Amino acid sequence: MTDFNIYCDESRHTSDPTQPFMVIGALRCPRESKHDLVGRIHRLQARHNAHGELGWKRVSPNRTAFYEELLHLFAIEPGLSFRCLVANRDKLDHDRFNDGDAELGFYKLYYQMLLHWLEPGQRYHIYLDWQQNRQQQRFHDLAAILRTKLRNRAEIACLEPVTSSNLPLLGLADVLIGAVGYAWNGLGSSAIKLRMVDLVAEAGGLVSVGRGTPRTSQKVNIFAFDGAAHA
């Protein structure tokens, strides 16, 4: 049994309504590789004077070299992989399937993103970027339903909220998620962000991250969710 860390984040699930596609995603790495990978990211930050929290919102022209090297690290490191679920918020029928509770629908999508990615015989430590929920048991409920569904297959060692400010691997997950959301929403005002979109596609051996991938895609897996929020 191998232990994996999974760092989860989301983009655009409550933002600009002119950008309908939301993305829920996760970066996976072998737990034993975490300290080495974090050290490598810290060294990149020091070399490029890119200190502080990293993430999609901090991608800017003066940090082009840093983010190019960060995505190169993701591309060449065989232990790192990424999966996300993309959903059109306009097509999620929360009234019908979630008693009008969009927050419940959101965590059902989190469940869908994770469930089909967790491999039998492995142990997972899952970290979700913290956010304020109306019902504070959401994280506990997500862990419980995953444990029930995966009983005798995969083990959920923990599922807990964390803050991204001191977790570079969560910041990397945010960059990957942001790139997918940028492509799906047809944005193009930033040349450096378009460059990041291309680099993520190259890392996954994909023509584009603006479309779904086969379920067998390993490095970059994009689940185009076209159902209602009850699945």
Short mmCIF file of C-alpha atoms in Angstrom, two decimals:
data_model
loop_
_atom_site.label_atom_id
_atom_site.label_comp_id
_atom_site.label_asym_id
_atom_site.label_seq_id
_atom_site.Cartn_x
_atom_site.Cartn_y
_atom_site.Cartn_z
CA MET A 1 0.00 0.00 0.00
CA THR A 2 1.39 3.39 -1.05
CA ASP A 3 0.48 6.62 0.73
CA PHE A 4 -0.46 9.59 -1.44
CA ASN A 5 -1.13 13.21 -0.60
CA ILE A 6 -3.89 14.88 -2.60
CA TYR A 7 -4.19 18.69 -2.64
CA CYS A 8 -7.61 19.97 -3.74
CA ASP A 9 -8.87 23.39 -4.77
CA GLU A 10 -11.53 24.95 -6.97
CA SER A 11 -12.01 27.86 -9.33
CA ARG A 12 -14.95 29.99 -10.39
CA HIS A 13 -17.70 28.14 -8.54
CA THR A 14 -19.11 31.41 -7.19
CA SER A 15 -17.41 34.02 -9.37
CA ASP A 16 -18.23 36.02 -12.50
CA PRO A 17 -21.45 34.63 -14.03
CA THR A 18 -20.10 35.39 -17.51
CA GLN A 19 -17.60 32.59 -16.88
CA PRO A 20 -19.92 29.61 -16.53
CA PHE A 21 -17.36 26.82 -16.24
CA MET A 22 -16.21 25.96 -12.73
CA VAL A 23 -13.30 23.64 -12.04
CA ILE A 24 -12.70 21.38 -9.05
CA GLY A 25 -9.28 19.78 -9.17
CA ALA A 26 -6.52 18.00 -7.28
CA LEU A 27 -2.79 17.39 -7.44
CA ARG A 28 -1.55 13.96 -6.33
CA CYS A 29 1.94 13.07 -5.15
CA PRO A 30 3.49 10.14 -3.27
CA ARG A 31 3.54 11.12 0.39
CA GLU A 32 7.20 10.17 0.71
CA SER A 33 8.07 12.68 -2.06
CA LYS A 34 6.36 15.66 -0.44
CA HIS A 35 9.36 17.15 1.38
CA ASP A 36 11.63 16.83 -1.65
CA LEU A 37 9.06 18.47 -3.94
CA VAL A 38 8.35 21.30 -1.51
CA GLY A 39 12.10 21.93 -1.19
CA ARG A 40 12.46 22.09 -4.96
CA ILE A 41 9.62 24.61 -5.21
CA HIS A 42 11.12 26.72 -2.44
CA ARG A 43 14.43 26.77 -4.28
CA LEU A 44 12.66 27.88 -7.45
CA GLN A 45 10.99 30.68 -5.50
CA ALA A 46 14.31 31.79 -4.05
CA ARG A 47 16.06 31.75 -7.44
CA HIS A 48 13.32 33.85 -9.04
CA ASN A 49 12.58 36.02 -5.99
CA ALA A 50 9.00 34.76 -6.13
CA HIS A 51 8.35 34.54 -2.42
CA GLY A 52 4.97 34.25 -0.74
CA GLU A 53 1.89 32.33 -1.71
CA LEU A 54 1.83 30.97 -5.24
CA GLY A 55 -1.25 30.40 -7.37
CA TRP A 56 -3.11 31.29 -10.55
CA LYS A 57 -3.97 34.83 -9.44
CA ARG A 58 -0.28 35.55 -8.92
CA VAL A 59 0.71 34.54 -12.47
CA SER A 60 2.04 37.76 -14.02
CA PRO A 61 4.60 38.85 -16.63
CA ASN A 62 7.29 39.54 -14.03
CA ARG A 63 6.99 35.97 -12.76
CA THR A 64 6.93 34.25 -16.14
CA ALA A 65 10.23 32.41 -15.66
CA PHE A 66 9.20 31.13 -12.22
CA TYR A 67 5.85 29.74 -13.36
CA GLU A 68 7.40 28.23 -16.48
CA GLU A 69 9.89 26.35 -14.30
CA LEU A 70 7.15 25.37 -11.84
CA LEU A 71 5.11 23.78 -14.61
CA HIS A 72 8.26 22.16 -16.00
CA LEU A 73 8.73 20.56 -12.57
CA PHE A 74 5.17 19.24 -12.74
CA ALA A 75 5.77 17.93 -16.26
CA ILE A 76 8.98 16.03 -15.54
CA GLU A 77 8.16 14.69 -12.07
CA PRO A 78 6.62 11.23 -12.62
CA GLY A 79 5.06 11.15 -9.16
CA LEU A 80 2.89 14.20 -9.80
CA SER A 81 -0.47 13.93 -11.53
CA PHE A 82 -3.53 16.14 -11.83
CA ARG A 83 -7.24 15.52 -12.17
CA CYS A 84 -10.10 17.97 -12.37
CA LEU A 85 -13.82 18.08 -12.96
CA VAL A 86 -15.24 20.86 -15.14
CA ALA A 87 -18.93 21.70 -14.88
CA ASN A 88 -21.14 24.38 -16.39
CA ARG A 89 -22.77 26.08 -13.42
CA ASP A 90 -25.72 27.13 -15.59
CA LYS A 91 -26.64 23.47 -16.09
CA LEU A 92 -26.49 22.31 -12.47
CA ASP A 93 -30.07 21.83 -11.27
CA HIS A 94 -29.70 22.27 -7.51
CA ASP A 95 -33.41 22.86 -7.01
CA ARG A 96 -34.25 19.47 -8.45
CA PHE A 97 -31.46 17.36 -7.03
CA ASN A 98 -30.16 19.17 -3.92
CA ASP A 99 -33.25 20.81 -2.39
CA GLY A 100 -31.95 24.14 -3.62
CA ASP A 101 -28.67 23.70 -1.76
CA ALA A 102 -25.84 24.68 -4.13
CA GLU A 103 -23.27 23.99 -1.42
CA LEU A 104 -24.42 20.37 -1.21
CA GLY A 105 -24.22 20.13 -5.00
CA PHE A 106 -20.69 21.52 -4.88
CA TYR A 107 -19.51 18.78 -2.52
CA LYS A 108 -21.23 16.13 -4.59
CA LEU A 109 -19.07 17.28 -7.48
CA TYR A 110 -16.01 17.07 -5.24
CA TYR A 111 -17.02 13.48 -4.52
CA GLN A 112 -17.29 12.71 -8.23
CA MET A 113 -13.91 14.24 -8.96
CA LEU A 114 -12.17 12.19 -6.26
CA LEU A 115 -14.03 8.89 -6.36
CA HIS A 116 -12.98 7.75 -9.81
CA TRP A 117 -9.35 8.76 -9.24
CA LEU A 118 -8.59 6.91 -6.02
CA GLU A 119 -6.96 3.60 -6.89
CA PRO A 120 -7.64 0.33 -5.05
CA GLY A 121 -5.06 -0.76 -2.52
CA GLN A 122 -3.71 2.73 -1.78
CA ARG A 123 -3.97 5.10 1.19
CA TYR A 124 -4.86 8.75 0.69
CA HIS A 125 -4.31 11.89 2.76
CA ILE A 126 -6.64 14.48 1.22
CA TYR A 127 -6.30 18.22 1.85
CA LEU A 128 -8.96 20.69 0.66
CA ASP A 129 -8.36 24.40 0.50
CA TRP A 130 -10.40 25.80 3.35
CA GLN A 131 -13.55 27.76 2.62
CA GLN A 132 -16.44 28.98 4.70
CA ASN A 133 -19.43 26.64 4.46
CA ARG A 134 -22.93 27.24 5.74
CA GLN A 135 -22.86 23.72 7.18
CA GLN A 136 -19.54 22.99 8.83
CA GLN A 137 -19.88 19.20 8.63
CA ARG A 138 -19.35 19.23 4.85
CA PHE A 139 -15.73 18.06 5.08
CA HIS A 140 -16.67 15.31 7.53
CA ASP A 141 -19.57 14.21 5.35
CA LEU A 142 -17.39 14.06 2.24
CA ALA A 143 -14.83 11.92 4.06
CA ALA A 144 -17.53 9.62 5.40
CA ILE A 145 -19.19 8.98 2.05
CA LEU A 146 -15.84 8.36 0.35
CA ARG A 147 -14.84 5.89 3.08
CA THR A 148 -18.15 4.08 2.72
CA LYS A 149 -17.94 3.88 -1.06
CA LEU A 150 -14.29 2.78 -1.04
CA ARG A 151 -14.50 0.32 1.85
CA ASN A 152 -12.20 -2.68 1.26
CA ARG A 153 -10.75 -0.93 -1.81
CA ALA A 154 -8.84 2.25 -0.92
CA GLU A 155 -8.20 3.87 2.46
CA ILE A 156 -8.90 7.51 3.33
CA ALA A 157 -6.35 8.25 6.06
CA CYS A 158 -7.62 11.82 6.42
CA LEU A 159 -9.67 14.47 4.65
CA GLU A 160 -9.29 17.91 6.14
CA PRO A 161 -9.35 21.60 5.25
CA VAL A 162 -6.07 23.53 5.09
CA THR A 163 -4.97 27.03 4.21
CA SER A 164 -2.97 27.43 1.01
CA SER A 165 -0.60 30.15 2.23
CA ASN A 166 2.09 27.70 3.40
CA LEU A 167 1.43 24.74 1.09
CA PRO A 168 3.29 25.10 -2.23
CA LEU A 169 1.78 21.90 -3.64
CA LEU A 170 -1.69 23.30 -3.07
CA GLY A 171 -0.52 26.44 -4.86
CA LEU A 172 0.62 24.31 -7.79
CA ALA A 173 -2.80 22.65 -7.85
CA ASP A 174 -4.35 26.11 -7.99
CA VAL A 175 -2.20 27.03 -11.01
CA LEU A 176 -3.27 23.88 -12.87
CA ILE A 177 -6.94 24.43 -12.02
CA GLY A 178 -6.72 28.07 -13.04
CA ALA A 179 -5.24 27.16 -16.41
CA VAL A 180 -8.04 24.72 -17.14
CA GLY A 181 -10.69 27.26 -16.12
CA TYR A 182 -9.06 29.94 -18.26
CA ALA A 183 -9.21 27.66 -21.31
CA TRP A 184 -12.76 26.40 -20.76
CA ASN A 185 -14.12 29.91 -20.29
CA GLY A 186 -12.50 31.12 -23.50
CA LEU A 187 -10.38 33.78 -21.83
CA GLY A 188 -7.37 35.27 -23.57
CA SER A 189 -6.48 38.73 -22.30
CA SER A 190 -3.23 37.64 -20.66
CA ALA A 191 -0.37 36.33 -22.81
CA ILE A 192 1.40 34.80 -19.81
CA LYS A 193 -1.73 32.95 -18.70
CA LEU A 194 -2.22 31.63 -22.22
CA ARG A 195 1.38 30.43 -22.02
CA MET A 196 0.56 28.59 -18.80
CA VAL A 197 -2.47 26.98 -20.46
CA ASP A 198 -0.22 25.69 -23.24
CA LEU A 199 2.36 24.36 -20.78
CA VAL A 200 -0.25 22.39 -18.85
CA ALA A 201 -1.50 20.87 -22.10
CA GLU A 202 2.08 19.97 -23.09
CA ALA A 203 2.70 18.36 -19.69
CA GLY A 204 -0.28 16.09 -20.24
CA GLY A 205 0.49 15.36 -23.88
CA LEU A 206 -2.76 17.07 -24.84
CA VAL A 207 -3.75 19.26 -27.75
CA SER A 208 -5.77 21.43 -25.39
CA VAL A 209 -6.95 21.58 -21.78
CA GLY A 210 -10.14 23.21 -23.02
CA ARG A 211 -11.84 19.86 -23.52
CA GLY A 212 -12.29 16.61 -21.62
CA THR A 213 -9.73 13.81 -21.73
CA PRO A 214 -10.16 10.03 -21.86
CA ARG A 215 -10.67 8.45 -18.43
CA THR A 216 -7.31 6.71 -18.91
CA SER A 217 -5.33 9.96 -19.12
CA GLN A 218 -2.74 9.79 -16.37
CA LYS A 219 -0.72 13.01 -16.08
CA VAL A 220 -3.54 15.47 -16.74
CA ASN A 221 -7.07 14.10 -16.50
CA ILE A 222 -10.02 16.40 -17.23
CA PHE A 223 -13.52 15.10 -16.44
CA ALA A 224 -16.09 17.08 -18.43
CA PHE A 225 -19.13 16.70 -16.19
CA ASP A 226 -22.31 17.00 -18.22
CA GLY A 227 -24.83 15.63 -15.73
CA ALA A 228 -26.86 17.19 -12.97
CA ALA A 229 -25.43 17.75 -9.51
CA HIS A 230 -27.04 14.59 -8.11
CA ALA A 231 -24.65 12.06 -9.67
#
